[in-house]
Amino acid sequence: MWMLGRDPRLRPTVTAVVFCEGEVSLAALRQRLERAARVVPRLRQCVVGGASPLSTPSWATDPRFVLAHHLRLTDLGGNAPRSAVEELAAANAVQPFDRSRPLWDVTLVRGLEGPECAVIFRAHHALTDGVGGASMMLEIFDVDGRPDPVSQPPAANRALTGTRAARTDPAAAAHSMGRMLGSVARATRSPDPGTPQRPRRSGALPTFASLSAEIEPLRLAARREGGTINDAFITGVVLGIRAHHQQAGRATKSLRISVPVNTRSEPGHQGNSFVPVPVELHVGNLSAHQIMNEVHNRVVAARAQASNGITEWLAGAGRLMPASISMELVTAITRSIDLTASNIPASPLALQLCGRPVQALIPFGPLSGTGLNVSLASLAGVGHIGVVIDPDVVADGPGLVAHIRTGLQAVIEGP
């Protein structure tokens, strides 16, 4: 992730947009962030080392840490819609981080229509992933409006810096290596006529959009098929993509999806602990029922592939490659991916930020060379879905979002 940040085409920025009822005090937000930076050491750390291919970058506390470098205030002038905040978040997402400082920032946005404000959280993917980021953000939010007691830094330190010995089964690892190399080969081969062609990116600003879905109906729909909320979510998105292609006169036989697999052995681990596994879904004229079964079986296999420790070996092998070769390999793989889909459990309870009720918490994942990223964060029974679109790949962004909404509804309604 640290290496990918050097290429604007692959820049791995994780964004979350929070809408709050009423106005959040800048002073109160500053105080909450100061507290979070004490509780979560990674927020005060920057990356050091890694100058040569054989050296591994590491984290070190920034002796010059000043919160003012990471907190901003923006006023949109009044009566600005939520879409204006999403446009601002998209513009922020493509901006590089100062690589000599901790890799995150927060923007308080005022001047919206209605009695609300927004807060944009932005972090480099080297800092954390979606699950770890949600855990970090919960150090800033309150469940009942009262700040929790400050956690003990040693516990947070252990969660971030503790190392886990890889429990690798050599036979399973060898089998997984063959499957993974096969996945890479399939991902980088020329697509068949039923797979949409991917143009090269021109560097256009990505499109951020959002929608929502009730979690319980998704859960019930998944239960009917013996699946999970994640299966129902991905199925709805796939149905939306297929319908969007059909409306444009393109048949879709298969879609290549990148599924981030959480590899945490401890739920409280707040760092970066996931494996992106490519999955090829054969969708064709399948029903929603058939697609959900296909998604479930493929994702289960992907999780098994990611759990046998082969990723540590691959990470070490990747560091031995010249940067130019490894970057081109990553670019070739990501350009073949049609969709990255992430499901992030944020909080089962309602949250407040500095005493203001949180109305929505919307995740926006990085494109990192792909054409589409759709992420879901569940908060108090509502799934807030962030859609990030490369306009060079999808010309009609609003149309695609509408089709995804319809696809999710089709999953909920069932046969």
mmCIF file of C-alpha atoms in Angstrom:
data_model
loop_
_atom_site.group_PDB
_atom_site.id
_atom_site.type_symbol
_atom_site.label_atom_id
_atom_site.label_comp_id
_atom_site.label_asym_id
_atom_site.label_seq_id
_atom_site.Cartn_x
_atom_site.Cartn_y
_atom_site.Cartn_z
ATOM 1 C CA MET A 1 0.000 0.000 0.000
ATOM 2 C CA TRP A 2 2.844 2.382 0.812
ATOM 3 C CA MET A 3 4.398 1.722 -2.590
ATOM 4 C CA LEU A 4 1.105 2.135 -4.476
ATOM 5 C CA GLY A 5 0.677 5.638 -3.073
ATOM 6 C CA ARG A 6 3.467 6.868 -5.333
ATOM 7 C CA ASP A 7 1.381 6.249 -8.464
ATOM 8 C CA PRO A 8 -1.598 8.623 -8.911
ATOM 9 C CA ARG A 9 -3.424 5.918 -10.873
ATOM 10 C CA LEU A 10 -3.257 3.539 -7.908
ATOM 11 C CA ARG A 11 -3.423 5.998 -5.001
ATOM 12 C CA PRO A 12 -5.050 4.039 -2.121
ATOM 13 C CA THR A 13 -7.024 6.625 -0.162
ATOM 14 C CA VAL A 14 -9.799 5.476 2.170
ATOM 15 C CA THR A 15 -12.544 8.051 2.812
ATOM 16 C CA ALA A 16 -15.559 8.193 5.117
ATOM 17 C CA VAL A 17 -18.162 10.967 5.043
ATOM 18 C CA VAL A 18 -20.236 11.501 8.184
ATOM 19 C CA PHE A 19 -23.377 13.649 8.194
ATOM 20 C CA CYS A 20 -24.447 14.985 11.593
ATOM 21 C CA GLU A 21 -27.599 16.687 12.786
ATOM 22 C CA GLY A 22 -26.828 20.289 13.725
ATOM 23 C CA GLU A 23 -23.404 21.939 13.849
ATOM 24 C CA VAL A 24 -20.361 20.173 15.232
ATOM 25 C CA SER A 25 -18.108 22.503 17.218
ATOM 26 C CA LEU A 26 -14.616 22.832 15.727
ATOM 27 C CA ALA A 27 -13.134 23.100 19.223
ATOM 28 C CA ALA A 28 -14.957 19.969 20.375
ATOM 29 C CA LEU A 29 -13.858 18.059 17.267
ATOM 30 C CA ARG A 30 -10.270 19.163 17.849
ATOM 31 C CA GLN A 31 -10.475 17.853 21.409
ATOM 32 C CA ARG A 32 -11.865 14.501 20.239
ATOM 33 C CA LEU A 33 -9.099 14.111 17.649
ATOM 34 C CA GLU A 34 -6.436 14.971 20.211
ATOM 35 C CA ARG A 35 -7.855 12.258 22.445
ATOM 36 C CA ALA A 36 -7.949 9.746 19.572
ATOM 37 C CA ALA A 37 -4.317 10.483 18.714
ATOM 38 C CA ARG A 38 -3.382 9.601 22.320
ATOM 39 C CA VAL A 39 -5.451 6.420 22.339
ATOM 40 C CA VAL A 40 -4.437 5.186 18.858
ATOM 41 C CA PRO A 41 -0.650 5.551 18.479
ATOM 42 C CA ARG A 42 -0.818 4.973 14.710
ATOM 43 C CA LEU A 43 -2.459 8.383 14.321
ATOM 44 C CA ARG A 44 0.776 9.987 15.510
ATOM 45 C CA GLN A 45 3.051 7.749 13.459
ATOM 46 C CA CYS A 46 4.586 8.188 10.033
ATOM 47 C CA VAL A 47 6.334 5.752 7.710
ATOM 48 C CA VAL A 48 10.126 5.594 7.795
ATOM 49 C CA GLY A 49 12.688 3.521 5.932
ATOM 50 C CA GLY A 50 12.031 1.268 3.007
ATOM 51 C CA ALA A 51 14.340 3.208 0.716
ATOM 52 C CA SER A 52 15.776 0.060 -0.891
ATOM 53 C CA PRO A 53 13.842 -2.909 -2.340
ATOM 54 C CA LEU A 54 15.135 -5.212 0.406
ATOM 55 C CA SER A 55 14.278 -2.949 3.330
ATOM 56 C CA THR A 56 10.872 -2.970 4.961
ATOM 57 C CA PRO A 57 9.185 0.336 5.848
ATOM 58 C CA SER A 58 8.207 0.717 9.485
ATOM 59 C CA TRP A 59 6.177 3.031 11.687
ATOM 60 C CA ALA A 60 7.731 5.642 13.972
ATOM 61 C CA THR A 61 6.210 8.354 16.141
ATOM 62 C CA ASP A 62 6.339 11.743 14.440
ATOM 63 C CA PRO A 63 8.174 14.065 16.871
ATOM 64 C CA ARG A 64 6.697 17.069 15.013
ATOM 65 C CA PHE A 65 3.087 15.924 15.253
ATOM 66 C CA VAL A 66 0.712 18.897 15.300
ATOM 67 C CA LEU A 67 -3.017 18.364 14.949
ATOM 68 C CA ALA A 68 -3.369 21.565 12.891
ATOM 69 C CA HIS A 69 -1.730 19.725 9.958
ATOM 70 C CA HIS A 70 -4.576 17.186 9.992
ATOM 71 C CA LEU A 71 -7.723 19.215 10.740
ATOM 72 C CA ARG A 72 -9.415 21.560 8.280
ATOM 73 C CA LEU A 73 -12.584 23.678 8.176
ATOM 74 C CA THR A 74 -14.520 24.267 4.954
ATOM 75 C CA ASP A 75 -17.696 26.288 4.437
ATOM 76 C CA LEU A 76 -19.776 25.565 1.321
ATOM 77 C CA GLY A 77 -21.635 28.867 1.639
ATOM 78 C CA GLY A 78 -25.049 27.664 2.792
ATOM 79 C CA ASN A 79 -27.788 25.510 1.250
ATOM 80 C CA ALA A 80 -25.258 23.111 -0.276
ATOM 81 C CA PRO A 81 -26.674 19.603 -0.906
ATOM 82 C CA ARG A 82 -25.049 16.423 0.359
ATOM 83 C CA SER A 83 -23.789 15.753 -3.148
ATOM 84 C CA ALA A 84 -21.548 18.831 -2.803
ATOM 85 C CA VAL A 85 -19.877 17.210 0.201
ATOM 86 C CA GLU A 86 -19.371 14.022 -1.815
ATOM 87 C CA GLU A 87 -17.788 16.066 -4.621
ATOM 88 C CA LEU A 88 -15.444 17.678 -2.081
ATOM 89 C CA ALA A 89 -14.568 14.261 -0.658
ATOM 90 C CA ALA A 90 -13.801 12.982 -4.176
ATOM 91 C CA ALA A 91 -11.500 15.954 -4.834
ATOM 92 C CA ASN A 92 -9.732 15.352 -1.516
ATOM 93 C CA ALA A 93 -9.312 11.640 -2.238
ATOM 94 C CA VAL A 94 -7.051 12.208 -5.249
ATOM 95 C CA GLN A 95 -4.725 14.572 -3.389
ATOM 96 C CA PRO A 96 -1.468 12.968 -2.195
ATOM 97 C CA PHE A 97 -0.626 12.844 1.489
ATOM 98 C CA ASP A 98 2.485 14.473 2.909
ATOM 99 C CA ARG A 99 4.550 11.292 3.208
ATOM 100 C CA SER A 100 6.679 12.803 5.989
ATOM 101 C CA ARG A 101 3.652 13.101 8.328
ATOM 102 C CA PRO A 102 0.945 10.771 9.691
ATOM 103 C CA LEU A 103 -1.228 9.659 6.795
ATOM 104 C CA TRP A 104 -4.669 11.024 7.649
ATOM 105 C CA ASP A 105 -6.739 14.191 7.835
ATOM 106 C CA VAL A 106 -10.219 15.369 8.824
ATOM 107 C CA THR A 107 -12.314 18.135 7.234
ATOM 108 C CA LEU A 108 -15.290 19.722 9.009
ATOM 109 C CA VAL A 109 -17.767 20.949 6.393
ATOM 110 C CA ARG A 110 -20.348 23.647 7.113
ATOM 111 C CA GLY A 111 -22.798 25.554 4.962
ATOM 112 C CA LEU A 112 -25.125 22.661 4.061
ATOM 113 C CA GLU A 113 -28.838 22.849 3.395
ATOM 114 C CA GLY A 114 -30.890 21.973 6.417
ATOM 115 C CA PRO A 115 -29.693 21.809 10.013
ATOM 116 C CA GLU A 116 -26.693 19.531 9.470
ATOM 117 C CA CYS A 117 -22.958 19.471 8.869
ATOM 118 C CA ALA A 118 -20.487 16.911 7.547
ATOM 119 C CA VAL A 119 -17.104 15.562 8.546
ATOM 120 C CA ILE A 120 -14.787 13.974 5.968
ATOM 121 C CA PHE A 121 -12.287 11.435 7.312
ATOM 122 C CA ARG A 122 -9.444 10.549 4.952
ATOM 123 C CA ALA A 123 -6.582 8.065 5.438
ATOM 124 C CA HIS A 124 -3.905 6.351 3.381
ATOM 125 C CA HIS A 125 -4.645 2.629 3.000
ATOM 126 C CA ALA A 126 -1.214 1.878 4.474
ATOM 127 C CA LEU A 127 -2.534 3.291 7.751
ATOM 128 C CA THR A 128 -5.598 1.087 8.008
ATOM 129 C CA ASP A 129 -8.297 -0.780 6.124
ATOM 130 C CA GLY A 130 -12.065 -0.383 6.348
ATOM 131 C CA VAL A 131 -12.560 -2.541 9.439
ATOM 132 C CA GLY A 132 -9.574 -0.996 11.241
ATOM 133 C CA GLY A 133 -10.665 2.476 10.207
ATOM 134 C CA ALA A 134 -14.132 1.908 11.660
ATOM 135 C CA SER A 135 -12.501 0.788 14.902
ATOM 136 C CA MET A 136 -10.338 3.916 14.975
ATOM 137 C CA MET A 137 -13.294 6.187 14.251
ATOM 138 C CA LEU A 138 -15.238 4.703 17.149
ATOM 139 C CA GLU A 139 -12.604 6.279 19.409
ATOM 140 C CA ILE A 140 -13.974 9.634 18.205
ATOM 141 C CA PHE A 141 -17.716 8.934 18.354
ATOM 142 C CA ASP A 142 -19.962 8.517 21.397
ATOM 143 C CA VAL A 143 -22.782 6.029 21.861
ATOM 144 C CA ASP A 144 -24.841 8.134 24.270
ATOM 145 C CA GLY A 145 -23.360 11.584 23.841
ATOM 146 C CA ARG A 146 -20.850 11.208 26.647
ATOM 147 C CA PRO A 147 -17.167 10.602 25.849
ATOM 148 C CA ASP A 148 -15.891 7.204 26.905
ATOM 149 C CA PRO A 149 -13.008 7.114 29.374
ATOM 150 C CA VAL A 150 -9.687 7.422 27.582
ATOM 151 C CA SER A 151 -8.405 3.962 26.712
ATOM 152 C CA GLN A 152 -5.016 2.905 27.953
ATOM 153 C CA PRO A 153 -2.377 3.499 25.251
ATOM 154 C CA PRO A 154 -0.500 0.233 26.027
ATOM 155 C CA ALA A 155 -3.570 -1.779 24.989
ATOM 156 C CA ALA A 156 -3.886 0.220 21.788
ATOM 157 C CA ASN A 157 -0.172 -0.181 21.172
ATOM 158 C CA ARG A 158 -0.477 -3.942 21.430
ATOM 159 C CA ALA A 159 -3.416 -3.957 19.039
ATOM 160 C CA LEU A 160 -1.410 -2.022 16.458
ATOM 161 C CA THR A 161 2.104 -3.338 16.841
ATOM 162 C CA GLY A 162 1.567 -6.904 18.008
ATOM 163 C CA THR A 163 2.881 -9.456 15.544
ATOM 164 C CA ARG A 164 1.250 -12.781 14.843
ATOM 165 C CA ALA A 165 3.192 -15.794 13.680
ATOM 166 C CA ALA A 166 1.857 -17.036 10.362
ATOM 167 C CA ARG A 167 0.313 -20.483 10.746
ATOM 168 C CA THR A 168 0.956 -21.709 7.243
ATOM 169 C CA ASP A 169 0.121 -25.192 6.086
ATOM 170 C CA PRO A 170 2.800 -25.840 3.376
ATOM 171 C CA ALA A 171 0.518 -28.091 1.298
ATOM 172 C CA ALA A 172 -2.374 -25.639 1.529
ATOM 173 C CA ALA A 173 -0.014 -22.764 0.741
ATOM 174 C CA ALA A 174 1.309 -24.521 -2.351
ATOM 175 C CA HIS A 175 -2.220 -25.284 -3.512
ATOM 176 C CA SER A 176 -3.241 -21.698 -2.824
ATOM 177 C CA MET A 177 -0.216 -20.392 -4.720
ATOM 178 C CA GLY A 178 -1.320 -22.314 -7.779
ATOM 179 C CA ARG A 179 -4.870 -21.001 -7.463
ATOM 180 C CA MET A 180 -3.691 -17.443 -6.896
ATOM 181 C CA LEU A 181 -1.338 -17.513 -9.887
ATOM 182 C CA GLY A 182 -4.203 -18.936 -11.909
ATOM 183 C CA SER A 183 -6.390 -16.063 -10.720
ATOM 184 C CA VAL A 184 -3.726 -13.557 -11.753
ATOM 185 C CA ALA A 185 -3.388 -15.215 -15.154
ATOM 186 C CA ARG A 186 -7.141 -15.177 -15.674
ATOM 187 C CA ALA A 187 -7.388 -11.595 -14.484
ATOM 188 C CA THR A 188 -4.743 -10.322 -16.874
ATOM 189 C CA ARG A 189 -5.739 -12.306 -19.958
ATOM 190 C CA SER A 190 -7.716 -10.760 -22.787
ATOM 191 C CA PRO A 191 -11.392 -10.592 -21.802
ATOM 192 C CA ASP A 192 -13.984 -12.676 -23.633
ATOM 193 C CA PRO A 193 -16.658 -10.941 -25.700
ATOM 194 C CA GLY A 194 -19.033 -11.009 -22.728
ATOM 195 C CA THR A 195 -16.733 -9.000 -20.477
ATOM 196 C CA PRO A 196 -16.742 -5.190 -20.865
ATOM 197 C CA GLN A 197 -13.527 -3.681 -22.196
ATOM 198 C CA ARG A 198 -11.684 -1.385 -19.778
ATOM 199 C CA PRO A 199 -10.137 1.827 -21.165
ATOM 200 C CA ARG A 200 -7.062 3.361 -19.624
ATOM 201 C CA ARG A 201 -7.763 6.099 -17.102
ATOM 202 C CA SER A 202 -7.288 9.691 -18.205
ATOM 203 C CA GLY A 203 -6.895 10.928 -14.642
ATOM 204 C CA ALA A 204 -10.437 12.312 -14.408
ATOM 205 C CA LEU A 205 -11.786 13.023 -10.931
ATOM 206 C CA PRO A 206 -13.700 10.013 -9.562
ATOM 207 C CA THR A 207 -17.413 10.296 -8.923
ATOM 208 C CA PHE A 208 -18.637 9.777 -5.344
ATOM 209 C CA ALA A 209 -22.315 8.870 -4.838
ATOM 210 C CA SER A 210 -24.294 7.214 -2.075
ATOM 211 C CA LEU A 211 -27.446 5.271 -1.281
ATOM 212 C CA SER A 212 -28.751 3.276 1.658
ATOM 213 C CA ALA A 213 -30.511 -0.003 2.420
ATOM 214 C CA GLU A 214 -32.064 -1.446 5.558
ATOM 215 C CA ILE A 215 -29.851 -4.194 6.979
ATOM 216 C CA GLU A 216 -32.546 -6.501 8.354
ATOM 217 C CA PRO A 217 -34.292 -7.074 4.967
ATOM 218 C CA LEU A 218 -30.877 -7.859 3.458
ATOM 219 C CA ARG A 219 -30.197 -10.281 6.307
ATOM 220 C CA LEU A 220 -33.542 -12.038 5.757
ATOM 221 C CA ALA A 221 -32.938 -12.257 2.006
ATOM 222 C CA ALA A 222 -29.527 -13.808 2.615
ATOM 223 C CA ARG A 223 -30.934 -16.235 5.179
ATOM 224 C CA ARG A 224 -33.449 -17.532 2.606
ATOM 225 C CA GLU A 225 -30.499 -18.635 0.476
ATOM 226 C CA GLY A 226 -28.275 -19.832 3.318
ATOM 227 C CA GLY A 227 -25.934 -16.876 2.793
ATOM 228 C CA THR A 228 -24.704 -13.752 4.552
ATOM 229 C CA ILE A 229 -25.448 -10.043 4.378
ATOM 230 C CA ASN A 230 -22.253 -9.701 2.372
ATOM 231 C CA ASP A 231 -23.574 -12.221 -0.188
ATOM 232 C CA ALA A 232 -26.858 -10.301 -0.494
ATOM 233 C CA PHE A 233 -25.032 -6.980 -0.796
ATOM 234 C CA ILE A 234 -22.664 -8.174 -3.538
ATOM 235 C CA THR A 235 -25.534 -9.855 -5.389
ATOM 236 C CA GLY A 236 -27.529 -6.628 -5.447
ATOM 237 C CA VAL A 237 -24.535 -4.694 -6.783
ATOM 238 C CA VAL A 238 -23.869 -7.352 -9.438
ATOM 239 C CA LEU A 239 -27.513 -7.260 -10.552
ATOM 240 C CA GLY A 240 -27.229 -3.481 -10.860
ATOM 241 C CA ILE A 241 -24.064 -3.666 -12.951
ATOM 242 C CA ARG A 242 -25.577 -6.306 -15.234
ATOM 243 C CA ALA A 243 -28.741 -4.250 -15.748
ATOM 244 C CA HIS A 244 -26.647 -1.163 -16.475
ATOM 245 C CA HIS A 245 -24.678 -3.042 -19.129
ATOM 246 C CA GLN A 246 -27.861 -4.481 -20.650
ATOM 247 C CA GLN A 247 -29.391 -1.010 -20.930
ATOM 248 C CA ALA A 248 -26.271 0.066 -22.842
ATOM 249 C CA GLY A 249 -26.669 -2.916 -25.183
ATOM 250 C CA ARG A 250 -23.790 -4.948 -23.706
ATOM 251 C CA ALA A 251 -24.274 -8.540 -22.614
ATOM 252 C CA THR A 252 -22.381 -9.494 -19.474
ATOM 253 C CA LYS A 253 -21.292 -13.115 -19.087
ATOM 254 C CA SER A 254 -18.903 -12.612 -16.185
ATOM 255 C CA LEU A 255 -17.609 -9.987 -13.789
ATOM 256 C CA ARG A 256 -14.242 -9.859 -12.072
ATOM 257 C CA ILE A 257 -14.559 -8.756 -8.472
ATOM 258 C CA SER A 258 -11.951 -7.994 -5.833
ATOM 259 C CA VAL A 259 -13.146 -9.070 -2.392
ATOM 260 C CA PRO A 260 -11.199 -7.713 0.612
ATOM 261 C CA VAL A 261 -10.901 -10.600 3.081
ATOM 262 C CA ASN A 262 -10.435 -9.624 6.727
ATOM 263 C CA THR A 263 -7.474 -11.607 8.139
ATOM 264 C CA ARG A 264 -7.683 -10.393 11.747
ATOM 265 C CA SER A 265 -7.200 -12.964 14.471
ATOM 266 C CA GLU A 266 -8.170 -10.306 17.057
ATOM 267 C CA PRO A 267 -11.316 -8.202 16.443
ATOM 268 C CA GLY A 268 -9.775 -5.073 18.014
ATOM 269 C CA HIS A 269 -6.799 -4.930 15.633
ATOM 270 C CA GLN A 270 -6.917 -1.389 14.220
ATOM 271 C CA GLY A 271 -4.163 -1.546 11.637
ATOM 272 C CA ASN A 272 -4.200 -2.877 8.089
ATOM 273 C CA SER A 273 -5.101 -6.574 8.020
ATOM 274 C CA PHE A 274 -6.826 -7.745 4.861
ATOM 275 C CA VAL A 275 -6.140 -9.565 1.612
ATOM 276 C CA PRO A 276 -7.713 -8.481 -1.711
ATOM 277 C CA VAL A 277 -8.703 -11.722 -3.451
ATOM 278 C CA PRO A 278 -9.859 -11.711 -7.102
ATOM 279 C CA VAL A 279 -13.091 -13.596 -7.750
ATOM 280 C CA GLU A 280 -14.584 -14.260 -11.171
ATOM 281 C CA LEU A 281 -18.380 -14.476 -11.129
ATOM 282 C CA HIS A 282 -20.281 -16.048 -14.001
ATOM 283 C CA VAL A 283 -23.518 -14.067 -14.091
ATOM 284 C CA GLY A 284 -24.938 -14.351 -17.623
ATOM 285 C CA ASN A 285 -28.698 -14.816 -17.403
ATOM 286 C CA LEU A 286 -28.624 -16.214 -13.869
ATOM 287 C CA SER A 287 -31.388 -15.348 -11.433
ATOM 288 C CA ALA A 288 -30.743 -13.410 -8.229
ATOM 289 C CA HIS A 289 -31.003 -16.731 -6.352
ATOM 290 C CA GLN A 290 -28.353 -18.349 -8.561
ATOM 291 C CA ILE A 291 -26.055 -15.327 -8.406
ATOM 292 C CA MET A 292 -26.219 -15.251 -4.596
ATOM 293 C CA ASN A 293 -25.228 -18.914 -4.444
ATOM 294 C CA GLU A 294 -22.394 -18.218 -6.877
ATOM 295 C CA VAL A 295 -21.233 -15.263 -4.769
ATOM 296 C CA HIS A 296 -21.408 -17.287 -1.562
ATOM 297 C CA ASN A 297 -19.400 -20.227 -2.924
ATOM 298 C CA ARG A 298 -16.756 -18.013 -4.536
ATOM 299 C CA VAL A 299 -16.298 -15.800 -1.474
ATOM 300 C CA VAL A 300 -16.029 -18.814 0.857
ATOM 301 C CA ALA A 301 -13.302 -20.203 -1.398
ATOM 302 C CA ALA A 302 -11.584 -16.787 -1.443
ATOM 303 C CA ARG A 303 -11.573 -16.619 2.351
ATOM 304 C CA ALA A 304 -10.029 -20.086 2.556
ATOM 305 C CA GLN A 305 -7.386 -19.044 0.043
ATOM 306 C CA ALA A 306 -6.505 -15.957 2.079
ATOM 307 C CA SER A 307 -6.328 -17.719 5.454
ATOM 308 C CA ASN A 308 -3.404 -20.085 4.956
ATOM 309 C CA GLY A 309 -0.537 -17.612 5.321
ATOM 310 C CA ILE A 310 0.472 -17.427 1.650
ATOM 311 C CA THR A 311 -0.006 -13.659 1.670
ATOM 312 C CA GLU A 312 3.013 -13.135 3.912
ATOM 313 C CA TRP A 313 5.107 -15.045 1.370
ATOM 314 C CA LEU A 314 3.694 -13.021 -1.511
ATOM 315 C CA ALA A 315 4.354 -9.743 0.313
ATOM 316 C CA GLY A 316 7.985 -10.714 0.816
ATOM 317 C CA ALA A 317 8.338 -11.809 -2.806
ATOM 318 C CA GLY A 318 6.790 -8.552 -3.977
ATOM 319 C CA ARG A 319 9.413 -6.526 -2.120
ATOM 320 C CA LEU A 320 12.160 -8.348 -4.034
ATOM 321 C CA MET A 321 10.789 -7.169 -7.375
ATOM 322 C CA PRO A 322 12.010 -3.912 -8.903
ATOM 323 C CA ALA A 323 9.406 -1.224 -8.177
ATOM 324 C CA SER A 324 8.699 -0.641 -11.867
ATOM 325 C CA ILE A 325 7.881 -4.328 -12.453
ATOM 326 C CA SER A 326 5.713 -4.766 -9.360
ATOM 327 C CA MET A 327 3.811 -1.551 -10.121
ATOM 328 C CA GLU A 328 3.096 -2.643 -13.674
ATOM 329 C CA LEU A 329 1.937 -6.041 -12.419
ATOM 330 C CA VAL A 330 -0.428 -4.421 -9.943
ATOM 331 C CA THR A 331 -1.678 -2.056 -12.655
ATOM 332 C CA ALA A 332 -2.363 -4.961 -15.021
ATOM 333 C CA ILE A 333 -4.303 -6.834 -12.347
ATOM 334 C CA THR A 334 -6.343 -3.878 -11.083
ATOM 335 C CA ARG A 335 -7.272 -2.734 -14.589
ATOM 336 C CA SER A 336 -8.884 -6.131 -15.157
ATOM 337 C CA ILE A 337 -11.095 -5.826 -12.058
ATOM 338 C CA ASP A 338 -14.651 -4.662 -12.708
ATOM 339 C CA LEU A 339 -15.665 -4.127 -9.089
ATOM 340 C CA THR A 340 -14.233 -3.912 -5.589
ATOM 341 C CA ALA A 341 -16.943 -4.652 -3.013
ATOM 342 C CA SER A 342 -16.438 -4.143 0.740
ATOM 343 C CA ASN A 343 -18.765 -4.751 3.686
ATOM 344 C CA ILE A 344 -17.744 -2.883 6.855
ATOM 345 C CA PRO A 345 -19.662 -3.413 10.119
ATOM 346 C CA ALA A 346 -19.413 -0.006 11.804
ATOM 347 C CA SER A 347 -21.750 0.005 14.820
ATOM 348 C CA PRO A 348 -25.045 -1.724 15.705
ATOM 349 C CA LEU A 349 -25.951 1.312 17.842
ATOM 350 C CA ALA A 350 -26.663 4.922 16.984
ATOM 351 C CA LEU A 351 -23.651 7.223 17.335
ATOM 352 C CA GLN A 352 -23.037 10.835 18.209
ATOM 353 C CA LEU A 353 -20.109 13.059 17.276
ATOM 354 C CA CYS A 354 -19.336 15.836 19.734
ATOM 355 C CA GLY A 355 -22.905 15.628 21.006
ATOM 356 C CA ARG A 356 -24.508 15.702 17.551
ATOM 357 C CA PRO A 357 -26.458 12.647 16.281
ATOM 358 C CA VAL A 358 -24.811 10.885 13.347
ATOM 359 C CA GLN A 359 -27.315 10.557 10.501
ATOM 360 C CA ALA A 360 -25.105 8.710 8.032
ATOM 361 C CA LEU A 361 -21.620 7.191 7.881
ATOM 362 C CA ILE A 362 -20.709 6.569 4.241
ATOM 363 C CA PRO A 363 -17.526 4.696 3.234
ATOM 364 C CA PHE A 364 -15.781 5.496 -0.044
ATOM 365 C CA GLY A 365 -13.064 3.000 -0.934
ATOM 366 C CA PRO A 366 -10.156 3.634 -3.310
ATOM 367 C CA LEU A 367 -10.366 2.790 -7.000
ATOM 368 C CA SER A 368 -6.634 1.994 -7.118
ATOM 369 C CA GLY A 369 -6.816 1.301 -10.838
ATOM 370 C CA THR A 370 -10.228 -0.395 -10.890
ATOM 371 C CA GLY A 371 -13.351 1.088 -12.441
ATOM 372 C CA LEU A 372 -15.807 0.784 -9.569
ATOM 373 C CA ASN A 373 -15.704 0.506 -5.779
ATOM 374 C CA VAL A 374 -18.886 -0.097 -3.777
ATOM 375 C CA SER A 375 -18.620 -0.196 0.016
ATOM 376 C CA LEU A 376 -21.256 -0.744 2.700
ATOM 377 C CA ALA A 377 -21.013 0.373 6.333
ATOM 378 C CA SER A 378 -23.778 -0.783 8.656
ATOM 379 C CA LEU A 379 -24.794 1.711 11.352
ATOM 380 C CA ALA A 380 -27.749 1.198 13.711
ATOM 381 C CA GLY A 381 -29.541 -1.119 11.290
ATOM 382 C CA VAL A 382 -28.971 0.944 8.141
ATOM 383 C CA GLY A 383 -26.457 0.107 5.449
ATOM 384 C CA HIS A 384 -24.864 3.286 4.117
ATOM 385 C CA ILE A 385 -23.364 2.547 0.710
ATOM 386 C CA GLY A 386 -20.643 4.593 -0.943
ATOM 387 C CA VAL A 387 -20.130 4.243 -4.704
ATOM 388 C CA VAL A 388 -16.859 5.398 -6.290
ATOM 389 C CA ILE A 389 -16.880 5.480 -10.078
ATOM 390 C CA ASP A 390 -14.158 6.042 -12.629
ATOM 391 C CA PRO A 391 -15.905 8.280 -15.221
ATOM 392 C CA ASP A 392 -13.569 6.945 -17.919
ATOM 393 C CA VAL A 393 -15.138 3.510 -17.381
ATOM 394 C CA VAL A 394 -18.732 4.443 -16.499
ATOM 395 C CA ALA A 395 -20.095 7.457 -18.363
ATOM 396 C CA ASP A 396 -23.543 7.370 -16.729
ATOM 397 C CA GLY A 397 -22.733 7.318 -13.012
ATOM 398 C CA PRO A 398 -26.245 8.270 -11.797
ATOM 399 C CA GLY A 399 -27.738 5.560 -13.987
ATOM 400 C CA LEU A 400 -25.427 2.929 -12.506
ATOM 401 C CA VAL A 401 -26.276 4.010 -8.948
ATOM 402 C CA ALA A 402 -29.991 3.776 -9.779
ATOM 403 C CA HIS A 403 -29.491 0.251 -11.138
ATOM 404 C CA ILE A 404 -27.577 -0.789 -8.010
ATOM 405 C CA ARG A 405 -30.454 0.506 -5.875
ATOM 406 C CA THR A 406 -32.888 -1.535 -7.978
ATOM 407 C CA GLY A 407 -30.644 -4.591 -7.754
ATOM 408 C CA LEU A 408 -30.548 -4.423 -3.958
ATOM 409 C CA GLN A 409 -34.329 -4.071 -3.866
ATOM 410 C CA ALA A 410 -34.672 -7.138 -6.124
ATOM 411 C CA VAL A 411 -32.559 -9.138 -3.672
ATOM 412 C CA ILE A 412 -34.685 -7.996 -0.736
ATOM 413 C CA GLU A 413 -37.973 -8.816 -2.482
ATOM 414 C CA GLY A 414 -36.744 -12.256 -3.540
ATOM 415 C CA PRO A 415 -38.395 -14.567 -6.054
#
